[in-house]
Short mmCIF file of C-alpha atoms in Angstrom, two decimals:
data_model
loop_
_atom_site.label_atom_id
_atom_site.label_comp_id
_atom_site.label_asym_id
_atom_site.label_seq_id
_atom_site.Cartn_x
_atom_site.Cartn_y
_atom_site.Cartn_z
CA MET A 909 21.56 -35.75 12.44
CA PHE A 910 18.77 -33.29 12.97
CA ALA A 911 14.97 -33.37 12.90
CA ARG A 912 12.95 -31.34 10.42
CA HIS A 913 13.27 -27.57 10.73
CA SER A 914 11.48 -24.50 9.40
CA MET A 915 12.68 -20.92 8.93
CA VAL A 916 16.33 -21.76 8.23
CA PRO A 917 18.49 -18.75 7.24
CA SER A 918 21.89 -20.18 6.34
CA LEU A 919 25.27 -19.00 5.06
CA LYS A 920 28.11 -20.93 3.43
CA TRP A 921 31.75 -19.90 3.02
CA LYS A 922 34.15 -22.16 1.14
CA THR A 923 37.84 -22.02 0.32
CA SER A 924 40.33 -24.65 -0.77
CA ALA A 925 41.07 -25.38 2.90
CA TRP A 926 37.79 -24.76 4.75
CA THR A 927 34.06 -25.20 4.31
CA VAL A 928 32.03 -23.22 6.85
CA ASP A 929 28.26 -23.33 7.27
CA GLY A 930 26.16 -21.10 9.54
CA LEU A 931 22.47 -21.41 10.32
CA ALA A 932 19.66 -20.18 12.57
CA THR A 933 16.37 -22.03 12.78
CA LYS A 934 13.15 -22.73 14.62
CA PRO A 935 12.57 -26.50 15.04
CA VAL A 936 9.13 -27.83 14.19
CA LEU A 937 6.61 -29.90 16.12
CA ASN A 938 6.17 -33.24 14.37
CA GLY A 939 2.58 -34.11 13.50
CA THR A 940 0.97 -37.37 12.44
CA GLY A 941 -0.54 -36.12 9.19
CA ILE A 942 0.77 -34.47 6.01
CA LEU A 943 2.31 -30.98 6.07
CA ASP A 944 1.11 -30.48 9.65
CA ALA A 945 4.41 -29.67 11.39
CA PRO A 946 4.01 -26.17 12.89
CA THR A 947 6.92 -24.07 14.09
CA ASN A 948 7.98 -24.70 17.69
CA HIS A 949 8.06 -21.13 19.01
CA SER A 950 9.47 -22.27 22.36
CA SER A 951 12.77 -23.39 20.82
CA THR A 952 15.51 -21.71 18.75
CA PHE A 953 18.63 -23.37 17.35
CA TRP A 954 21.70 -21.77 15.72
CA GLY A 955 25.30 -22.60 14.99
CA VAL A 956 28.46 -22.58 12.86
CA TYR A 957 30.12 -25.74 11.48
CA ALA A 958 33.53 -25.88 9.78
CA VAL A 959 35.24 -28.77 7.95
CA HIS A 960 38.96 -28.82 7.11
CA PRO A 961 40.94 -31.56 5.28
CA LEU A 962 44.25 -32.18 7.02
CA SER A 963 47.03 -32.04 4.45
CA GLU A 964 49.49 -33.27 7.09
CA ILE A 965 47.54 -36.53 7.55
CA LYS A 966 46.53 -38.30 4.35
CA GLY A 967 42.84 -39.10 4.45
CA GLY A 968 42.35 -37.11 7.67
CA ASN A 969 39.81 -34.38 8.31
CA ILE A 970 38.82 -32.19 11.23
CA ASP A 971 35.46 -30.59 12.02
CA LEU A 972 35.05 -27.66 14.42
CA TYR A 973 31.68 -26.32 15.48
CA TYR A 974 29.64 -24.16 17.80
CA LEU A 975 25.92 -24.88 18.38
CA GLY A 976 23.46 -22.92 20.49
CA ILE A 977 19.94 -23.76 21.63
CA ALA A 978 17.33 -21.91 23.68
CA ARG A 979 14.28 -23.82 24.96
CA LYS A 980 11.43 -22.89 27.24
CA ASN A 981 10.49 -25.39 29.98
CA ALA A 982 13.17 -27.91 28.96
CA ALA A 983 12.68 -31.14 30.94
CA PHE A 984 15.51 -33.06 32.60
CA GLU A 985 15.62 -35.38 35.61
CA LYS A 986 16.58 -32.31 37.66
CA GLY A 987 13.37 -30.51 36.67
CA SER A 988 11.91 -28.20 34.01
CA GLU A 989 13.38 -24.74 33.42
CA ASN A 990 14.24 -22.41 30.56
CA GLU A 991 17.45 -23.66 28.96
CA LEU A 992 20.13 -21.66 27.16
CA ARG A 993 22.93 -24.03 26.14
CA HIS A 994 26.13 -23.55 24.13
CA THR A 995 28.08 -26.46 22.63
CA VAL A 996 31.60 -26.39 21.23
CA GLY A 997 33.11 -29.50 19.74
CA GLY A 998 35.63 -31.05 17.43
CA ARG A 999 35.66 -34.18 15.30
CA PHE A 1000 38.69 -35.99 13.85
CA TRP A 1001 37.79 -38.47 11.12
CA GLY A 1002 39.05 -40.18 8.00
CA GLY A 1003 40.53 -43.37 6.65
CA ARG A 1004 43.70 -44.85 5.19
CA ASN A 1005 45.00 -48.30 4.20
CA GLY A 1006 41.82 -50.07 5.28
CA TRP A 1007 41.51 -48.20 8.56
CA SER A 1008 38.67 -45.79 9.31
CA TYR A 1009 38.34 -43.62 12.41
CA ASN A 1010 35.91 -41.12 13.85
CA SER A 1011 36.48 -39.38 17.19
CA GLU A 1012 34.47 -36.49 18.60
CA ALA A 1013 34.47 -34.45 21.82
CA MET A 1014 32.00 -31.80 23.01
CA PHE A 1015 31.68 -29.39 25.92
CA GLN A 1016 28.49 -27.55 26.95
CA TRP A 1017 27.79 -24.55 29.18
CA GLY A 1018 24.95 -22.10 29.69
CA THR A 1019 22.02 -21.55 32.06
CA PHE A 1020 19.19 -23.76 33.27
CA GLY A 1021 16.73 -21.53 35.08
CA PRO A 1022 18.73 -19.81 37.85
CA ASP A 1023 21.54 -22.39 37.66
CA GLY A 1024 24.40 -22.98 35.24
CA ILE A 1025 25.17 -25.84 32.85
CA ARG A 1026 28.40 -27.86 32.74
CA ALA A 1027 28.33 -31.01 30.60
CA TRP A 1028 30.50 -32.93 28.16
CA ALA A 1029 30.57 -35.99 25.91
CA THR A 1030 33.01 -37.89 23.72
CA THR A 1031 32.64 -40.79 21.30
CA HIS A 1032 35.04 -42.89 19.22
CA ASP A 1033 34.66 -45.41 16.41
CA THR A 1034 37.54 -47.32 14.79
CA ALA A 1035 37.31 -50.07 12.16
CA TYR A 1036 39.45 -52.04 9.72
CA THR A 1037 38.27 -53.34 6.34
CA PHE A 1038 39.94 -56.36 4.73
CA ARG A 1039 39.71 -54.91 1.24
CA SER A 1040 41.49 -57.79 -0.54
CA THR A 1041 39.25 -60.46 1.05
CA ALA A 1042 35.97 -61.73 -0.38
CA LEU A 1043 32.94 -59.80 0.95
CA ARG A 1044 35.32 -57.13 2.26
CA PRO A 1045 34.70 -57.91 5.96
CA GLN A 1046 35.01 -54.99 8.34
CA VAL A 1047 35.55 -55.29 12.10
CA GLY A 1048 35.49 -52.39 14.52
CA ALA A 1049 34.47 -51.07 17.90
CA THR A 1050 32.76 -48.00 19.30
CA ALA A 1051 32.93 -46.35 22.71
CA GLY A 1052 31.26 -43.24 24.02
CA ILE A 1053 30.42 -41.41 27.21
CA ALA A 1054 27.98 -38.57 27.89
CA ASN A 1055 27.97 -36.80 31.21
CA GLY A 1056 25.09 -37.11 33.68
CA ASN A 1057 24.00 -34.85 36.52
CA HIS A 1058 25.78 -35.40 39.85
CA GLY A 1059 25.09 -32.16 41.72
CA GLY A 1060 22.39 -30.99 44.09
CA SER A 1061 19.37 -28.85 43.34
CA ARG A 1062 21.38 -25.61 43.14
CA SER A 1063 24.43 -27.03 41.36
CA PRO A 1064 25.04 -26.58 37.61
CA LEU A 1065 23.09 -29.02 35.44
CA GLY A 1066 25.50 -31.78 34.41
CA THR A 1067 23.24 -33.66 32.00
CA PHE A 1068 24.57 -33.60 28.43
CA ASN A 1069 22.03 -32.49 25.83
CA PRO A 1070 22.45 -34.45 22.54
CA LEU A 1071 20.31 -31.82 20.75
CA PHE A 1072 18.67 -33.73 17.87
CA PRO A 1073 19.93 -37.37 17.78
CA THR A 1074 18.44 -39.80 15.29
CA GLY A 1075 17.39 -43.40 15.89
CA PHE A 1076 20.63 -44.49 14.21
CA TYR A 1077 22.87 -42.90 16.84
CA PHE A 1078 23.72 -46.28 18.39
CA GLY A 1079 24.32 -48.84 15.64
CA GLN A 1080 22.78 -49.37 12.23
CA GLY A 1081 19.46 -50.86 13.28
CA GLY A 1082 17.66 -47.60 13.82
CA ILE A 1083 15.75 -48.95 16.84
CA SER A 1084 17.58 -47.06 19.58
CA LEU A 1085 15.42 -46.14 22.56
CA LEU A 1086 18.22 -44.22 24.28
CA GLY A 1087 19.77 -40.89 23.42
CA PRO A 1088 23.41 -40.13 24.20
CA LEU A 1089 22.96 -38.52 27.63
CA ASN A 1090 24.07 -39.87 31.00
CA LEU A 1091 25.43 -42.96 29.30
CA PHE A 1092 28.65 -44.92 28.91
CA GLU A 1093 28.55 -47.24 25.89
CA VAL A 1094 30.90 -49.76 24.28
CA GLY A 1095 30.33 -52.28 21.51
CA PRO A 1096 31.89 -54.21 18.60
CA HIS A 1097 30.53 -54.27 15.05
CA VAL A 1098 31.11 -56.49 12.00
CA SER A 1099 29.94 -56.01 8.40
CA LEU A 1100 30.07 -57.89 5.10
CA GLN A 1101 29.70 -56.28 1.67
CA LEU A 1102 27.50 -58.77 -0.23
CA THR A 1103 27.14 -56.60 -3.35
CA ARG A 1104 28.00 -53.03 -4.29
CA SER A 1105 24.67 -51.83 -2.88
CA LEU A 1106 23.95 -54.49 -0.21
CA SER A 1107 25.77 -55.08 3.06
CA VAL A 1108 25.04 -56.95 6.28
CA VAL A 1109 25.91 -55.39 9.63
CA ALA A 1110 25.92 -56.98 13.08
CA ASP A 1111 26.66 -54.86 16.13
CA ASP A 1112 26.25 -55.02 19.90
CA HIS A 1113 25.99 -52.22 22.46
CA THR A 1114 26.27 -52.33 26.23
CA PHE A 1115 25.16 -49.34 28.29
CA TRP A 1116 25.80 -48.06 31.79
CA ARG A 1117 24.57 -44.88 33.42
CA THR A 1118 27.33 -42.32 33.98
CA SER A 1119 25.54 -41.05 37.12
CA LEU A 1120 23.08 -43.03 39.25
CA GLN A 1121 21.61 -39.69 40.32
CA ASP A 1122 20.37 -38.98 36.80
CA GLY A 1123 17.97 -40.65 34.34
CA VAL A 1124 18.32 -41.69 30.71
#
């Protein structure tokens, strides 16, 4: 989910019902050579992430988390300002009887220069695997929306910040040119399990901007 980081103090607390991780880190600036990724002193990232198996729902799990980021001269369509952003979110995921599901919702607030931040996002993925059929075909669909900025120059920044998305955020191809901000996305996906270690995946994604007043 995240890019490389340096200086990562972390804590872990685990019980039979909860696993909780906490961290604070300075992201790094990616270089083109070997071992040449210096610390990005203009950015700090911290957070707490908790995972809890749901005994009431067989195969179900819930994640709860808080993530914070502070960046100097953060650039959005609205402009460049110092950004202090807090994210709280929850994820409900699991699988049972061939079904798999993964739903997540996030809300963000904070400050962007002299203005505030109000943004949100949610994404959902549901699939069914025909486990008794040859090649174990799986069919499913994804849908997600990330808020864009609608306000004027003095209104709170409404652009969702996806923090550190990877190229695999949309689909399995790893060629995504878009991050999950100011976007509404839907798409089906199909996969076949050729061998234990080899599968074929085909997916399609259609995108719209959430706000025509904001970029992607």
